[in-house]
Every structure is written in C-alpha cells, then in structure tokens.
Short mmCIF file of C-alpha atoms in Angstrom, two decimals:
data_model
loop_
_atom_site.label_atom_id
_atom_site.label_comp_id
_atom_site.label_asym_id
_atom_site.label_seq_id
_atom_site.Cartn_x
_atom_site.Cartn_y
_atom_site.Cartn_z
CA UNK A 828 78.03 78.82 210.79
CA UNK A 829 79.62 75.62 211.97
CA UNK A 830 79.43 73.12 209.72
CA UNK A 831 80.85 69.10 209.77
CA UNK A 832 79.97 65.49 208.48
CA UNK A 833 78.23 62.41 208.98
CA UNK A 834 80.80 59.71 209.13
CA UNK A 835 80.57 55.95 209.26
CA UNK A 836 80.61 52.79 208.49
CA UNK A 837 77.90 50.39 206.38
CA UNK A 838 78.26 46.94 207.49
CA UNK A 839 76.68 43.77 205.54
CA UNK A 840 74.26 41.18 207.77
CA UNK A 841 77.40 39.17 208.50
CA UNK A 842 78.91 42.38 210.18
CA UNK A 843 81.63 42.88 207.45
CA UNK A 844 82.82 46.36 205.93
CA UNK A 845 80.12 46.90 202.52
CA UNK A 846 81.54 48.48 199.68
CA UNK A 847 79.26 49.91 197.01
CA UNK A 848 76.53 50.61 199.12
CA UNK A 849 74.73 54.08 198.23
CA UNK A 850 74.08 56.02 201.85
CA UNK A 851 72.44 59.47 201.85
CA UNK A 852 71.06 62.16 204.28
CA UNK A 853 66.90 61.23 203.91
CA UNK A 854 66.01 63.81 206.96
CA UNK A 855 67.21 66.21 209.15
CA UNK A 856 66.07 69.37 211.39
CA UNK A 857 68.22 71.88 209.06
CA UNK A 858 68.85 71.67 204.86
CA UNK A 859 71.39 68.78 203.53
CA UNK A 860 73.23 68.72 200.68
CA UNK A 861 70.99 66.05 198.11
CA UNK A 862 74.27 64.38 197.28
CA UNK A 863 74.30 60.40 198.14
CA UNK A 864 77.97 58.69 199.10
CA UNK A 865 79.19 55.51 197.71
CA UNK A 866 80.96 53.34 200.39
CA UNK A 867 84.49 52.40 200.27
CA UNK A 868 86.32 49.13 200.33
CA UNK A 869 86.23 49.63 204.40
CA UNK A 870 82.60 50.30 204.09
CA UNK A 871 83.24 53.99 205.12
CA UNK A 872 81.78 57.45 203.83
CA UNK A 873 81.14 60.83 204.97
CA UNK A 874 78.03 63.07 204.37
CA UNK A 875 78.27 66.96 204.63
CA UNK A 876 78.90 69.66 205.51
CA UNK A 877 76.07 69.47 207.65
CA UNK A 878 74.63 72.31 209.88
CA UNK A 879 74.39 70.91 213.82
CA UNK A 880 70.66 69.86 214.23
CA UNK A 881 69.44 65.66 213.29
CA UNK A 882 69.59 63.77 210.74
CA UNK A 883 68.70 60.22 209.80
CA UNK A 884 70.75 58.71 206.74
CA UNK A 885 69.87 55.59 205.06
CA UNK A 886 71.72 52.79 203.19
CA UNK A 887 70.86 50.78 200.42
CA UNK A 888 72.45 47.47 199.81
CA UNK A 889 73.49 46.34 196.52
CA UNK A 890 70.55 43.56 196.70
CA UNK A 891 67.93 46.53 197.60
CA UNK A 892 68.03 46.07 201.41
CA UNK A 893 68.09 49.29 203.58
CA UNK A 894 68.62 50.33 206.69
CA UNK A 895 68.46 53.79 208.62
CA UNK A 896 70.32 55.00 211.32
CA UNK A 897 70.18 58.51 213.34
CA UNK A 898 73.18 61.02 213.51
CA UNK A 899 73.45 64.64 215.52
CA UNK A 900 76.04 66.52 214.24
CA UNK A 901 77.08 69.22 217.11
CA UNK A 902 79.66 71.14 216.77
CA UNK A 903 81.78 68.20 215.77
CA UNK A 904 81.17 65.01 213.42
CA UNK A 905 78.75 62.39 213.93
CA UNK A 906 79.95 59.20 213.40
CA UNK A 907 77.30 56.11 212.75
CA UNK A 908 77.39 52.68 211.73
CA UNK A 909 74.45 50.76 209.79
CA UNK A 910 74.18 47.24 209.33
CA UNK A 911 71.89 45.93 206.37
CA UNK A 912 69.58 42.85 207.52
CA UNK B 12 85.08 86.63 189.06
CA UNK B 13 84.42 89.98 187.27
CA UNK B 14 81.54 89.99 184.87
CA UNK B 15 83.12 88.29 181.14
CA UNK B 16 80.36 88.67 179.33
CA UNK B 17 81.22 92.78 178.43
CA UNK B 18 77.29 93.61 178.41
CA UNK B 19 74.70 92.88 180.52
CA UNK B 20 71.39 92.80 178.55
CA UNK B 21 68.54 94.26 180.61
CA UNK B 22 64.84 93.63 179.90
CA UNK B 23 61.77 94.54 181.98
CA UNK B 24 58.99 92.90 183.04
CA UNK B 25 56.64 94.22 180.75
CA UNK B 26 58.85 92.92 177.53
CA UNK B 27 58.68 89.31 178.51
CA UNK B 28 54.99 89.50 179.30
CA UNK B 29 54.29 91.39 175.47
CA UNK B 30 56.75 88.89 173.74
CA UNK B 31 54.91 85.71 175.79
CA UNK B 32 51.74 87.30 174.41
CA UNK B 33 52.80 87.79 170.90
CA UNK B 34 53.44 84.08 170.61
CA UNK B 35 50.44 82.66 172.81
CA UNK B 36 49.68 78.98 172.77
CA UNK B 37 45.99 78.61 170.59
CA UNK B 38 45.47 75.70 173.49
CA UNK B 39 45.60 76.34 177.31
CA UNK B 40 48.88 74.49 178.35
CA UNK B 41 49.67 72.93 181.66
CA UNK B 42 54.07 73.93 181.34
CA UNK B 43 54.47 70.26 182.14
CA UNK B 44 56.52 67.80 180.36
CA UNK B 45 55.27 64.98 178.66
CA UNK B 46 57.63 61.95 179.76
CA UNK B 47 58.80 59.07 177.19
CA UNK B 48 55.76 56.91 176.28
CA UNK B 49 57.36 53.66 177.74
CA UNK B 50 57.49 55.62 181.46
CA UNK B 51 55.59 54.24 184.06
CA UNK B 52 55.17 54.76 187.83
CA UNK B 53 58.73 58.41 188.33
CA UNK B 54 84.78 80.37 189.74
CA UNK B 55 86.46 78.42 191.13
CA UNK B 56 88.52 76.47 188.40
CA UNK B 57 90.08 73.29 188.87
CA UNK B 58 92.47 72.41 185.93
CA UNK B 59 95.00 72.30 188.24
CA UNK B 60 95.89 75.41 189.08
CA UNK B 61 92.94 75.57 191.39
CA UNK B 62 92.09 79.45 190.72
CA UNK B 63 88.59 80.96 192.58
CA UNK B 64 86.13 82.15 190.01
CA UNK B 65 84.45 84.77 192.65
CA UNK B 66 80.98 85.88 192.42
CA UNK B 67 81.13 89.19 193.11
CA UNK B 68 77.88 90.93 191.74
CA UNK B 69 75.22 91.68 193.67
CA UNK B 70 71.99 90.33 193.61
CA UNK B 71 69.96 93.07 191.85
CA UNK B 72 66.62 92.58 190.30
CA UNK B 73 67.13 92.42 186.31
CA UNK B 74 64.99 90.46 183.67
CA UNK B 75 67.14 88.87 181.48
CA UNK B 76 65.61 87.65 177.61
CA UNK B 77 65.12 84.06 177.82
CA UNK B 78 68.35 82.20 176.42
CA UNK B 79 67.31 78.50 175.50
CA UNK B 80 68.61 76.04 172.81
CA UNK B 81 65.78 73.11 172.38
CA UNK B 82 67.90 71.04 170.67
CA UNK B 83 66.83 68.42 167.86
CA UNK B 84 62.95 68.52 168.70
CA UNK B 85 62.27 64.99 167.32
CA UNK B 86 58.62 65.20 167.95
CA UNK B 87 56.44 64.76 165.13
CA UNK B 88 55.55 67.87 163.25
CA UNK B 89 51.90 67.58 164.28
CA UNK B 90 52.72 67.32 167.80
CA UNK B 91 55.15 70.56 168.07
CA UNK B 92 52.19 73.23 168.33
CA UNK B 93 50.18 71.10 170.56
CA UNK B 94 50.93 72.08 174.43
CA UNK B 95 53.08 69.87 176.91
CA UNK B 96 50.58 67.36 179.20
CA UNK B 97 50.53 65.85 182.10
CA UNK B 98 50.80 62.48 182.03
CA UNK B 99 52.23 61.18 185.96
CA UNK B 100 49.69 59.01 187.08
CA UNK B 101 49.97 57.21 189.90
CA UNK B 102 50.40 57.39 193.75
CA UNK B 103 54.26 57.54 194.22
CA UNK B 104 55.49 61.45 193.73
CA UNK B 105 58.35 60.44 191.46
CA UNK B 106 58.18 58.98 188.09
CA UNK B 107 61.18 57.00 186.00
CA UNK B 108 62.15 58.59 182.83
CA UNK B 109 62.84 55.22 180.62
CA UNK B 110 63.88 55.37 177.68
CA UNK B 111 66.04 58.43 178.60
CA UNK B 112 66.81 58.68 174.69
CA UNK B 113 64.85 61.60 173.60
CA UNK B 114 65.84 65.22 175.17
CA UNK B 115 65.40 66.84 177.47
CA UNK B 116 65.79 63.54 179.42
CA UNK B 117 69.17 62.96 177.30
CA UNK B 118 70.58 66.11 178.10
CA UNK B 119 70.49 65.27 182.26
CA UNK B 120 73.53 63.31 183.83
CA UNK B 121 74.37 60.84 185.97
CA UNK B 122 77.79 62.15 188.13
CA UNK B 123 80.15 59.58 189.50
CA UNK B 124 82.10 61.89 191.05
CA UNK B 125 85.07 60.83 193.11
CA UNK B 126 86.99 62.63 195.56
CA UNK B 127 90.62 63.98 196.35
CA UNK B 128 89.95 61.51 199.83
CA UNK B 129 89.35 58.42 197.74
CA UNK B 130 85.66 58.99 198.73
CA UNK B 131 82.86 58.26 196.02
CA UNK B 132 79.59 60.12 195.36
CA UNK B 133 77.12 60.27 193.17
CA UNK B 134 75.33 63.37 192.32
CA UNK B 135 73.20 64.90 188.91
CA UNK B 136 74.21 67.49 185.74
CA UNK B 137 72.94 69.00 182.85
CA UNK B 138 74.37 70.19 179.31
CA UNK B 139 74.29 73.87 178.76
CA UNK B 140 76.96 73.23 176.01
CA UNK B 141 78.39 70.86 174.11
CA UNK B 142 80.83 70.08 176.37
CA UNK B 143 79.53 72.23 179.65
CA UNK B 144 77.70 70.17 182.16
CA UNK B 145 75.77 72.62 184.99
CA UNK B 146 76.09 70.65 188.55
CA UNK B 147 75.30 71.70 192.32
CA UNK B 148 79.08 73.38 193.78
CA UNK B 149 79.01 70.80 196.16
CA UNK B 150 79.48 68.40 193.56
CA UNK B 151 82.43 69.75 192.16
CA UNK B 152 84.12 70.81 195.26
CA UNK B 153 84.26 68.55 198.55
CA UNK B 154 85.09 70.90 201.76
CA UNK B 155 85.81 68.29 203.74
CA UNK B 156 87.16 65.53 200.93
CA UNK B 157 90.12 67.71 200.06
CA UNK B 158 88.38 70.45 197.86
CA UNK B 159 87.66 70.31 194.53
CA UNK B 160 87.08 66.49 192.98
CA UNK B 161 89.64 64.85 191.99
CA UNK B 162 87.13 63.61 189.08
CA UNK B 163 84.31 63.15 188.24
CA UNK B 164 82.47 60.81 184.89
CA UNK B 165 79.62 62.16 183.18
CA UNK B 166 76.97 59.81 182.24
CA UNK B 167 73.93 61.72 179.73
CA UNK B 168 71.09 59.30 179.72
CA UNK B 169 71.91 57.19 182.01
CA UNK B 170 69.75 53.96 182.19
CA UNK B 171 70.39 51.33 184.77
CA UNK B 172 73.28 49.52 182.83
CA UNK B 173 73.04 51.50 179.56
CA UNK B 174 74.86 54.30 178.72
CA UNK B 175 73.50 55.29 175.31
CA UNK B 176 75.40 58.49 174.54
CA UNK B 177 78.90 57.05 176.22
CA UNK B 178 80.55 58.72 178.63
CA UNK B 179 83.43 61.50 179.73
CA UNK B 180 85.60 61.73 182.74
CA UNK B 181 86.75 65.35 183.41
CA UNK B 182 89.24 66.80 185.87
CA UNK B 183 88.45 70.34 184.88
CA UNK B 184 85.55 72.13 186.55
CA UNK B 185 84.16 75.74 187.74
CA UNK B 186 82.30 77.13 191.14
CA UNK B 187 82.43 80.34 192.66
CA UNK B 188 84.56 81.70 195.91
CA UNK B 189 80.74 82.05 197.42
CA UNK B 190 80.89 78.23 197.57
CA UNK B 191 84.47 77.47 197.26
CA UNK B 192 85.75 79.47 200.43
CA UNK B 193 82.87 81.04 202.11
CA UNK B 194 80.54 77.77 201.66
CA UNK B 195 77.67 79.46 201.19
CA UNK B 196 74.61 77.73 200.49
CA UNK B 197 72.99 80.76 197.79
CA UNK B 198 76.37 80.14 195.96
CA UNK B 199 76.31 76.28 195.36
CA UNK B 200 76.54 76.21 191.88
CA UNK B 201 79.47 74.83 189.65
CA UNK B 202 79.92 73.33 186.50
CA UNK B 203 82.04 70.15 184.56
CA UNK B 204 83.75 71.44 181.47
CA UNK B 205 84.38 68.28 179.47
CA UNK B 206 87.35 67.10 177.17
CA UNK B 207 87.51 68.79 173.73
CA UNK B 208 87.40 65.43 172.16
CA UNK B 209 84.13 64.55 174.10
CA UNK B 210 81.23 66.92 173.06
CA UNK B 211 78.66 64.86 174.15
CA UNK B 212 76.46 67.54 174.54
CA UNK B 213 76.31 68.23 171.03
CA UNK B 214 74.35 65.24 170.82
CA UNK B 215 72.01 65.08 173.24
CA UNK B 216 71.39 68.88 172.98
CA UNK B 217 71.59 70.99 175.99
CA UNK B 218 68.98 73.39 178.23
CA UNK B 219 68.87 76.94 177.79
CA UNK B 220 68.83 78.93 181.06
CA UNK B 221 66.75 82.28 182.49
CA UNK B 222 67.08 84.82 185.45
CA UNK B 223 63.30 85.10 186.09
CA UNK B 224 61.46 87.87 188.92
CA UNK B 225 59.19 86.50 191.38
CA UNK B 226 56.04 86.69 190.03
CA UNK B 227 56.94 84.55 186.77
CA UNK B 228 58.63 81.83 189.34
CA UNK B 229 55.72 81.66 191.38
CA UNK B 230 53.60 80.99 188.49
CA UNK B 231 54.83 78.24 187.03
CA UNK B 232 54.85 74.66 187.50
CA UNK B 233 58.84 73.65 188.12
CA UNK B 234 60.21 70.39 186.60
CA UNK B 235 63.62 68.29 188.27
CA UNK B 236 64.97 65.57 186.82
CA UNK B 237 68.13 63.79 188.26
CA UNK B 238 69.42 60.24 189.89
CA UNK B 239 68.75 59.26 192.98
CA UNK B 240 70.81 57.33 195.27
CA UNK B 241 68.08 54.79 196.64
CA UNK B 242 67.82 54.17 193.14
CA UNK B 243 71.25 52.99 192.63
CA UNK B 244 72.35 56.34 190.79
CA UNK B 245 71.38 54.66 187.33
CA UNK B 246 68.09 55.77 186.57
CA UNK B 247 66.52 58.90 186.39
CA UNK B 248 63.33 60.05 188.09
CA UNK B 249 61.35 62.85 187.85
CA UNK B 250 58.47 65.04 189.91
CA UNK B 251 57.66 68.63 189.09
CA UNK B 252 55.47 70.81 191.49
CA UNK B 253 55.26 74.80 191.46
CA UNK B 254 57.55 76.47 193.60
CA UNK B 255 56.52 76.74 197.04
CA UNK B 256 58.67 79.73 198.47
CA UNK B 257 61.21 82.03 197.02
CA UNK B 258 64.42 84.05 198.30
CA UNK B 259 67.07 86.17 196.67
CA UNK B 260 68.74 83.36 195.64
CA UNK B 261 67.00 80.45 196.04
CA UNK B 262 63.43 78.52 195.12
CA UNK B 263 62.31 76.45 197.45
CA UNK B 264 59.72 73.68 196.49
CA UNK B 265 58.04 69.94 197.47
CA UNK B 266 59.31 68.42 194.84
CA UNK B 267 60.13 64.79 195.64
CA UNK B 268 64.05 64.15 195.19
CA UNK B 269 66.48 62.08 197.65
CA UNK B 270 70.30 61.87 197.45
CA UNK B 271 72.25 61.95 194.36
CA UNK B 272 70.20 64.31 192.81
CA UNK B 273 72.31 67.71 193.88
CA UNK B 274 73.27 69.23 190.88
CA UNK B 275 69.68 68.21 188.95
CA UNK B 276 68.08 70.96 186.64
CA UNK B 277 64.90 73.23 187.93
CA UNK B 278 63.03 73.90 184.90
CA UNK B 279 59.56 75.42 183.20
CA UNK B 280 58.20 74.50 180.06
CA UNK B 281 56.29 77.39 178.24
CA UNK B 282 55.17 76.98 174.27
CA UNK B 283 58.00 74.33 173.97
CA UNK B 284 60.87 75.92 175.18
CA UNK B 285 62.56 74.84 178.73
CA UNK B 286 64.07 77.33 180.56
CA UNK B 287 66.39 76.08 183.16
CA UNK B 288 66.00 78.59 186.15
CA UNK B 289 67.55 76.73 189.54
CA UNK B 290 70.25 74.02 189.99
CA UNK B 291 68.52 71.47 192.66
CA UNK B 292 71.27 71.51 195.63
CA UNK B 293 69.35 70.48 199.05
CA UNK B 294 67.13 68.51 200.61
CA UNK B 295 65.28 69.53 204.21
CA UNK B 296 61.36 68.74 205.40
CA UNK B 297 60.71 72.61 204.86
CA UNK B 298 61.26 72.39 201.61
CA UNK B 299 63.71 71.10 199.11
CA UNK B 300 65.45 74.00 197.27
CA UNK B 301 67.70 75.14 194.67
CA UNK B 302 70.20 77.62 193.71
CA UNK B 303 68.35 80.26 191.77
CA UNK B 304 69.39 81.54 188.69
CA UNK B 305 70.03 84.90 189.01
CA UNK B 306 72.06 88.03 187.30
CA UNK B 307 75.30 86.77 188.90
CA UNK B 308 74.66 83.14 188.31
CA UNK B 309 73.15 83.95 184.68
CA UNK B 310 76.44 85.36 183.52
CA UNK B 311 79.13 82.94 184.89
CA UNK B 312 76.81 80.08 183.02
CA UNK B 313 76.94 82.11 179.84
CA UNK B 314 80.94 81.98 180.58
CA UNK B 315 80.70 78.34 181.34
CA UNK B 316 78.72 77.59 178.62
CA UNK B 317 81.30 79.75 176.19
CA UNK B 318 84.19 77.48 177.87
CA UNK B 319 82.43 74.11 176.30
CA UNK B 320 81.29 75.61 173.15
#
C-alpha cells in the first residue's frame, strides 16, 4: 500500500515561519498515525505515513490559537500551509 | 525475532474464568478507574547497530495467565477491597488526570521524541519495567524521518510544567521488522529501554500486560491514558469506553484521543489489577484503534520488559 506525508508549513498572523507549534492529523477518510509534530525553526513538519484518501490537520499556537487546513495525500505528499489568526 | 522467552505458557479459557471466580469482587464493579480527587472536566533495536527484532510468530489463539505488577497501591487499606468507580462527569469525552502523582497515572509518559531529520514529535509511553517504556512503533521509528529516532526524552507524570519523577533521554529502543520494514499497521508496537542509571520506572511502578480472546475484550470497559497534542503534550487526559470492534491484531474503539497520544496504554481494571492489553497507535472516524496484545506481541514485551529490569 502506498503510503506518504503531510508536509508544510505553520505560519504566525504576521505570516512568519512558527516554531513550537503542535500540528496533528484530527480527520481523515483512512486511519492516521495519533502522533502530533512539533514545528521547526522554519515552521515546517511532516505527518505520516499516510494512506492516499483526506485529511484535515490542525495547529495549535503557543497562545492556544488554531487553525485547520485540508490535505489529500495521492500517491505523492501533500504539502499545506496554515496560518494562525 | 525468534521467541526468547524458552516457554510459552498456555492457559484456556475456562482457567481464567474459574480463577476470576475464585477471587470475585463481594461488590458489583464497573472495571473503571477512579481518577485523582483534584481531576476535573479529562525488534528492531536501535543502539546503534540498528538490528530488526522480527516478529515472526503467528497469530494463534492462546490465553496467556494474566502478568501484572500494581505497583505501590497507596490507597488506603479500607479502600483496596472496595471496586474501582466511575467518577467522569461532565459533557467533554476526555478528562485531565491532575495530580498525575499516584499510579497508574505516574506510570504513563509524555515522549518528546525527536527525529534523525531534525523533526520533533510528541507522542505517549508506559513503564512495563523499571527502565522499559512500551510506545506505538511509529514512535520509535520514523519511515520517512530517517528511521529509527534519533532520541527520544521520557517524561512519567508529566504535568504542564512539572515533571515530578524527572526525566530520561534514551537513544536505545525496540520494534519489530512487521513495523520496521514492512510498515505494517498490526505490527506498530515498540518500546524505549532507558539508561541503567535512570530506573524511573521503579518509582512510579509499571503496568502488567495480557493476551486476552475475544469474548473477555469485548466485555470490558477499556481505559487510555496519554498526551495530547492540542493540549500542548504536557498534560494527560483520559476517556475509557468498551471496545467497539476487534481483529486479529487490533481493538478498535470510540475512545476520545487526538495527536500525541500514539504509543498510550489500552487497559481494563478487574478486582484492582490493570491489565494492559493494546498500545493506542491510530486515529480514523471508524474507530480509533490499537495494537492488540497478542501471543507474538506478549512475548517480545516480556523480552523488553527483561531488557529494563
């Protein structure tokens, strides 16, 4: 079974690269490993391995703000980017 | 991985249910925990050599004794005989353990667990040992971040900024080559083996673990405790549900969990003893679900657990 990632970027209200953000798969049309990524300096992570269906993922700021963003994963990584309001 | 443990002991069906009834609650009880009083409302090896544990035996039906250590019982004496209640109240599904001080609470983990990519996650473990911490595979090796972690600090207790019972990093864990290289999902299992100078599991005492049949599963009410991501990774939170659906390998249920919790433990309560009987691995809307313990499972985590005695 193919299997590949959610990639991306979480952004802060100003636009800029968030680091220590906490981003997670919260839904998806096939099973998701219940592991939750920390972003990076750049603001980057990657979620997976992931089956190829949907998925929404959703970010939570250091303050408590969220955001959600969609993702289809087929056949190849799905790369998103979420900015926090 | 061949089978270390030299003997396989085999017990029927009709044992357990004669040794349950021998030591029969004098109450009805619900097999639910009762949370902290202050709650309120929710091999493969890497020690770098990087050698596959495999998991090579098959999944036949056996019924394994119940192995448990309920470590350091610090209810009061009049309490013990009294059956576990059920005390979540409330509309939201999940409840906080706080204080996270008294066990079984104690013996569940936070995971900061940071990969060979520079990537960081944060996932959920449990003492089976003193120094043996049970975890989802997926936690200990990354496909896609470069394999197994590069490492990964174990947090028991974990309490928003408190860490009451300190803290190990470790660099030396276990899975199986039904994770490792074939990434199946039945084989997501693993484990952290911690530094011999940092048995914090001697401390906060550690879960004992069963292979149970079908008909026991579906009868009991299952209990997962781990740390969520959307809240922060730092405090634990905790639903229990009975199972909803069973395979060969895995036991599927609506308990409440969200990311960060992979690697939680799946347990029933019954006359005071927890047996842990799934590691929590995946979240889906058909049902979250967990690797099941089973015969092959059962005996690499009595190898595990002999590796952090």
């Amino acid at each position: 079974m193919s299997q590949h990632n959610i990639r991306g970027t979480v952004l802060d209200s100003y636009g800029r690269p968030l680091a220590g953000a906490t981003i997670a798969v919260v839904e998806g049309s096939a099973s998701f490993p219940d592991m939750a990524a920390v972003t990076s300096d750049d603001g980057s992570f990657s979620l997976g391995p992931l089956s190829n269906g949907e998925y929404t993922v959703q970010a939570f700021g250091p303050s408590g703000n969220s955001a959600q963003a969609k993702a289809v994963v087929r056949d190849s990584s799905a790369v998103v980017r979420i900015r926090l309001e | 991985m061949t089978d270390s443990s030299g003997h396989e002991e085999v017990f029927n069906d009709s044992m357990l249910e004669s040794e349950g009834a021998q030591g029969e609650a004098s109450q009805p009880e619900t097999g639910l925990e009762t949370l902290p009083v202050a709650s309120h409302a929710q091999p493969d090896n890497q020690d770098g050599t990087g050698d596959d544990v495999g998991s090579e035996r098959a999944a036949s039906e056996v019924f394994l004794d119940p192995y448990y250590a309920s470590y350091d019982d610090d209810r009061p004496a009049s309490a013990r005989n009294l059956p576990s209640m059920e005390v979540i109240i409330g509309p939201d599904n999940r409840t906080r353990i706080n204080p996270t001080t008294s066990y079984p609470w104690r013996a569940i983990c936070a995971l900061k667990i940071r990969s060979r990519t520079g990537k960081n996650y944060i996932g959920t473990g449990w003492f089976i040992s003193p120094r043996t911490v049970m975890t989802a595979g997926h936690c200990v090796f990354l496909h896609d971040e470069g394999g197994w972690a590069q490492q990964i600090e174990v947090i028991p207790g974990r309490n928003d900024g408190s860490s009451p019972y300190g803290s190990a990093v470790s660099t030396s864990f276990r899975s199986v080559t039904g994770w490792t290289s074939s990434r199946n999902r039945d084989f997501d299992y693993g484990c952290i083996i911690l530094p011999t100078n940092k048995r914090l599991g001697a401390t906060t005492g550690f879960f004992g673990f069963a292979n149970r049949n079908d008909a026991t599963l579906l009868s009991k009410t299952l209990n997962l405790s781990g740390y969520p991501g959307d809240k922060g990774g730092n405090q634990q939170w905790f639903h229990a549900l009975p199972p909803k659906s069973l395979t060969a390998r895995t036991i599927v249920y609506n308990i409440d969990t969200f990311g960060g919790q992979s690697g939680s433990p799946v347990w029933y309560l019954e006359s005071g003893n927890r047996y842990a009987v799934g590691v929590h691995t995946n979240g889906a809307s058909s049902g979250n679900s967990a690797t099941r313990i089973v015969t092959d499972v059962y005996n690499n985590m009595l190898s595990w657990k002999a590796l952090g005695a």
